[in-house]
């Protein structure tokens, strides 16, 4: 498998045109750099020295070849790395180029490189890439990835879809995640973020008055905003003063247009919305209100200060004169109200599973406390030998894996349904499936729909109960985990293996991939972490 990276020039879609599949080469240098998205300067793990990192763009049918050069040197953070392309299927037998550490690959250390090869096939939409190793992406290694469709069936709904319409929200910490994770595992309290960010900018209580990110629009035009929640923990409630948003896509899958005034995005989720610039020329607040953690546990955090500005052409370069609010609080998106653009009834279920999430607390651990998240009373622990290596060496059933790998093995082309029953937990876990979409049969606390549910790759599992359904038609071992990465790193994960026989028949890793694990295992301990 090959390592991915680089700054790509934004390629805008040419609607109605036919673009022959090509290979696009991208290079990303993963380096430590000082950044200050909220005015507080800290060393970070970055793609090409910026946060967020450079946008990777592609056109439907292309193959991305992303070379990642690991140039990390700061010993206070992780110095190995591994890149995941969130939501991208990798539409070929190259399932080994899906950068899930110890599932499909091993990380690679400082001073080395790897190239990921990603055949995109027919996939289009809004995605992102980030480090999948431990909590490293919370230290900065995260950025958008957009696949444009030259013949977009929804192109008639908007006029503008360019670099300025890619919008990100994220949570941000002032300290390295290495000690913060150790703290979390001992005291059971997720460290509260220092600031919310919109397009890489925000503020914190007592910090400098940094500029909010402005999004330029021209009166009378319709804009396709590609919203990405790149958080490690937080959901965001998003709205734009005096404007509505028409949802046309969820996690890269087209939906019937559905107009709302406000929507909630969980960590890892993406929504494409159309906003018409139909108000008097001026500046309007883009409200992005962070949810996740008690601000009393971190006095830096002001959940409303990750906002942006919708700035009409002709308006002054200034903040809106209207009050900062939490949004309208009305006409909020109900996920169950979304319908697919092309209705497809899910096939009947072959295998039913129930996933019960819970937290286990061990007060007698040497540190005094140790908390682990579990699925069906098992807390996921990364194996030394990656799942895919075991499969290529003959593993064919769940008994071939350690219990703590929480691995489920299914034949190819079977329909799997996973139900998270209602619980008493005060959590909404955004579960993300790698390498596949699932039908969202029952959104959390919403009625079941097995007639025309949407498909996506991140959905919240919480007190109201959630059900998802997918087909094992993409052979490979795929992570299915909580995208609150604090929970993920405390064990809230599983691996879903589809078609082990087909994996052995079709997956033929490269020599570079074969060399990853021996090289990683030979690293000094301080370069692995």
JSON list of C-alpha atoms in Angstrom, two decimals, residues 347-436:
[
{"chain": "A", "resi": 347, "resn": "UNK", "atom": "CA", "xyz": [-32.43, -5.79, 1.11]},
{"chain": "A", "resi": 348, "resn": "UNK", "atom": "CA", "xyz": [-33.75, -8.17, 3.78]},
{"chain": "A", "resi": 349, "resn": "UNK", "atom": "CA", "xyz": [-31.44, -8.98, 6.66]},
{"chain": "A", "resi": 350, "resn": "UNK", "atom": "CA", "xyz": [-29.27, -12.10, 6.71]},
{"chain": "A", "resi": 351, "resn": "UNK", "atom": "CA", "xyz": [-27.51, -11.56, 10.05]},
{"chain": "A", "resi": 352, "resn": "UNK", "atom": "CA", "xyz": [-28.71, -9.54, 13.04]},
{"chain": "A", "resi": 353, "resn": "UNK", "atom": "CA", "xyz": [-26.35, -8.21, 15.71]},
{"chain": "A", "resi": 354, "resn": "UNK", "atom": "CA", "xyz": [-26.95, -6.19, 18.85]},
{"chain": "A", "resi": 355, "resn": "UNK", "atom": "CA", "xyz": [-24.26, -3.80, 20.09]},
{"chain": "A", "resi": 356, "resn": "UNK", "atom": "CA", "xyz": [-24.59, -2.68, 23.70]},
{"chain": "A", "resi": 357, "resn": "UNK", "atom": "CA", "xyz": [-22.22, 0.13, 24.66]},
{"chain": "A", "resi": 358, "resn": "UNK", "atom": "CA", "xyz": [-21.11, 0.60, 28.25]},
{"chain": "A", "resi": 359, "resn": "UNK", "atom": "CA", "xyz": [-18.30, 1.98, 30.36]},
{"chain": "A", "resi": 360, "resn": "UNK", "atom": "CA", "xyz": [-16.28, -0.21, 32.69]},
{"chain": "A", "resi": 361, "resn": "UNK", "atom": "CA", "xyz": [-14.51, 1.43, 35.61]},
{"chain": "A", "resi": 362, "resn": "UNK", "atom": "CA", "xyz": [-11.66, -0.31, 37.43]},
{"chain": "A", "resi": 363, "resn": "UNK", "atom": "CA", "xyz": [-11.05, 1.59, 40.67]},
{"chain": "A", "resi": 364, "resn": "UNK", "atom": "CA", "xyz": [-8.42, -0.93, 41.79]},
{"chain": "A", "resi": 365, "resn": "UNK", "atom": "CA", "xyz": [-6.05, -0.26, 38.88]},
{"chain": "A", "resi": 366, "resn": "UNK", "atom": "CA", "xyz": [-2.52, 0.92, 39.77]},
{"chain": "A", "resi": 367, "resn": "UNK", "atom": "CA", "xyz": [-3.43, 4.47, 38.78]},
{"chain": "A", "resi": 368, "resn": "UNK", "atom": "CA", "xyz": [-6.45, 4.46, 41.07]},
{"chain": "A", "resi": 369, "resn": "UNK", "atom": "CA", "xyz": [-8.97, 4.59, 38.25]},
{"chain": "A", "resi": 370, "resn": "UNK", "atom": "CA", "xyz": [-9.03, 3.19, 34.79]},
{"chain": "A", "resi": 371, "resn": "UNK", "atom": "CA", "xyz": [-12.00, 3.57, 32.48]},
{"chain": "A", "resi": 372, "resn": "UNK", "atom": "CA", "xyz": [-12.73, 1.58, 29.36]},
{"chain": "A", "resi": 373, "resn": "UNK", "atom": "CA", "xyz": [-15.58, 1.78, 26.88]},
{"chain": "A", "resi": 374, "resn": "UNK", "atom": "CA", "xyz": [-17.04, -1.51, 25.73]},
{"chain": "A", "resi": 375, "resn": "UNK", "atom": "CA", "xyz": [-19.19, -3.06, 23.03]},
{"chain": "A", "resi": 376, "resn": "UNK", "atom": "CA", "xyz": [-20.95, -6.15, 24.38]},
{"chain": "A", "resi": 377, "resn": "UNK", "atom": "CA", "xyz": [-18.63, -6.10, 27.42]},
{"chain": "A", "resi": 378, "resn": "UNK", "atom": "CA", "xyz": [-15.47, -6.11, 25.29]},
{"chain": "A", "resi": 379, "resn": "UNK", "atom": "CA", "xyz": [-13.10, -3.17, 25.16]},
{"chain": "A", "resi": 380, "resn": "UNK", "atom": "CA", "xyz": [-11.18, -3.03, 21.86]},
{"chain": "A", "resi": 381, "resn": "UNK", "atom": "CA", "xyz": [-7.40, -3.25, 22.11]},
{"chain": "A", "resi": 382, "resn": "UNK", "atom": "CA", "xyz": [-5.26, -2.92, 18.99]},
{"chain": "A", "resi": 383, "resn": "UNK", "atom": "CA", "xyz": [-3.43, -6.15, 18.17]},
{"chain": "A", "resi": 384, "resn": "UNK", "atom": "CA", "xyz": [0.29, -6.31, 17.43]},
{"chain": "A", "resi": 385, "resn": "UNK", "atom": "CA", "xyz": [-0.37, -8.10, 14.13]},
{"chain": "A", "resi": 386, "resn": "UNK", "atom": "CA", "xyz": [-2.92, -6.21, 12.00]},
{"chain": "A", "resi": 387, "resn": "UNK", "atom": "CA", "xyz": [-6.26, -7.84, 11.24]},
{"chain": "A", "resi": 388, "resn": "UNK", "atom": "CA", "xyz": [-5.58, -7.91, 7.50]},
{"chain": "A", "resi": 389, "resn": "UNK", "atom": "CA", "xyz": [-2.24, -9.69, 7.96]},
{"chain": "A", "resi": 390, "resn": "UNK", "atom": "CA", "xyz": [-3.98, -12.38, 10.00]},
{"chain": "A", "resi": 391, "resn": "UNK", "atom": "CA", "xyz": [-6.65, -12.80, 7.30]},
{"chain": "A", "resi": 392, "resn": "UNK", "atom": "CA", "xyz": [-4.04, -13.06, 4.54]},
{"chain": "A", "resi": 393, "resn": "UNK", "atom": "CA", "xyz": [-2.35, -15.73, 6.66]},
{"chain": "A", "resi": 394, "resn": "UNK", "atom": "CA", "xyz": [-5.56, -17.76, 6.91]},
{"chain": "A", "resi": 395, "resn": "UNK", "atom": "CA", "xyz": [-7.75, -16.30, 9.67]},
{"chain": "A", "resi": 396, "resn": "UNK", "atom": "CA", "xyz": [-11.38, -16.98, 8.69]},
{"chain": "A", "resi": 397, "resn": "UNK", "atom": "CA", "xyz": [-13.55, -16.75, 11.78]},
{"chain": "A", "resi": 398, "resn": "UNK", "atom": "CA", "xyz": [-13.91, -14.75, 14.98]},
{"chain": "A", "resi": 399, "resn": "UNK", "atom": "CA", "xyz": [-12.05, -17.40, 16.99]},
{"chain": "A", "resi": 400, "resn": "UNK", "atom": "CA", "xyz": [-8.90, -16.65, 14.97]},
{"chain": "A", "resi": 401, "resn": "UNK", "atom": "CA", "xyz": [-8.67, -13.24, 16.65]},
{"chain": "A", "resi": 402, "resn": "UNK", "atom": "CA", "xyz": [-8.05, -12.20, 20.23]},
{"chain": "A", "resi": 403, "resn": "UNK", "atom": "CA", "xyz": [-11.23, -11.48, 22.19]},
{"chain": "A", "resi": 404, "resn": "UNK", "atom": "CA", "xyz": [-10.04, -7.90, 22.72]},
{"chain": "A", "resi": 405, "resn": "UNK", "atom": "CA", "xyz": [-9.92, -7.36, 18.95]},
{"chain": "A", "resi": 406, "resn": "UNK", "atom": "CA", "xyz": [-13.75, -7.48, 19.03]},
{"chain": "A", "resi": 407, "resn": "UNK", "atom": "CA", "xyz": [-13.78, -8.79, 15.45]},
{"chain": "A", "resi": 408, "resn": "UNK", "atom": "CA", "xyz": [-16.88, -10.07, 13.65]},
{"chain": "A", "resi": 409, "resn": "UNK", "atom": "CA", "xyz": [-16.45, -12.15, 10.50]},
{"chain": "A", "resi": 410, "resn": "UNK", "atom": "CA", "xyz": [-19.13, -12.45, 7.81]},
{"chain": "A", "resi": 411, "resn": "UNK", "atom": "CA", "xyz": [-19.31, -14.16, 4.40]},
{"chain": "A", "resi": 412, "resn": "UNK", "atom": "CA", "xyz": [-19.23, -11.92, 1.36]},
{"chain": "A", "resi": 413, "resn": "UNK", "atom": "CA", "xyz": [-22.45, -10.36, 0.06]},
{"chain": "A", "resi": 414, "resn": "UNK", "atom": "CA", "xyz": [-24.46, -10.83, 3.22]},
{"chain": "A", "resi": 415, "resn": "UNK", "atom": "CA", "xyz": [-26.83, -8.21, 4.65]},
{"chain": "A", "resi": 416, "resn": "UNK", "atom": "CA", "xyz": [-25.82, -7.30, 8.20]},
{"chain": "A", "resi": 417, "resn": "UNK", "atom": "CA", "xyz": [-28.01, -5.33, 10.58]},
{"chain": "A", "resi": 418, "resn": "UNK", "atom": "CA", "xyz": [-26.61, -3.84, 13.80]},
{"chain": "A", "resi": 419, "resn": "UNK", "atom": "CA", "xyz": [-28.94, -2.51, 16.46]},
{"chain": "A", "resi": 420, "resn": "UNK", "atom": "CA", "xyz": [-27.91, -0.29, 19.34]},
{"chain": "A", "resi": 421, "resn": "UNK", "atom": "CA", "xyz": [-30.78, -0.70, 21.81]},
{"chain": "A", "resi": 422, "resn": "UNK", "atom": "CA", "xyz": [-32.06, 2.23, 23.87]},
{"chain": "A", "resi": 423, "resn": "UNK", "atom": "CA", "xyz": [-29.81, 2.86, 26.85]},
{"chain": "A", "resi": 424, "resn": "UNK", "atom": "CA", "xyz": [-29.59, 4.92, 30.00]},
{"chain": "A", "resi": 425, "resn": "UNK", "atom": "CA", "xyz": [-26.23, 6.43, 28.95]},
{"chain": "A", "resi": 426, "resn": "UNK", "atom": "CA", "xyz": [-25.98, 10.17, 28.74]},
{"chain": "A", "resi": 427, "resn": "UNK", "atom": "CA", "xyz": [-23.98, 9.86, 25.52]},
{"chain": "A", "resi": 428, "resn": "UNK", "atom": "CA", "xyz": [-24.60, 10.01, 21.78]},
{"chain": "A", "resi": 429, "resn": "UNK", "atom": "CA", "xyz": [-21.85, 8.01, 20.14]},
{"chain": "A", "resi": 430, "resn": "UNK", "atom": "CA", "xyz": [-21.22, 8.90, 16.46]},
{"chain": "A", "resi": 431, "resn": "UNK", "atom": "CA", "xyz": [-20.46, 5.44, 15.08]},
{"chain": "A", "resi": 432, "resn": "UNK", "atom": "CA", "xyz": [-18.46, 5.45, 11.83]},
{"chain": "A", "resi": 433, "resn": "UNK", "atom": "CA", "xyz": [-18.07, 2.53, 9.43]},
{"chain": "A", "resi": 434, "resn": "UNK", "atom": "CA", "xyz": [-14.91, 2.46, 7.35]},
{"chain": "A", "resi": 435, "resn": "UNK", "atom": "CA", "xyz": [-14.98, 1.44, 3.69]},
{"chain": "A", "resi": 436, "resn": "UNK", "atom": "CA", "xyz": [-18.77, 1.32, 3.38]}
]
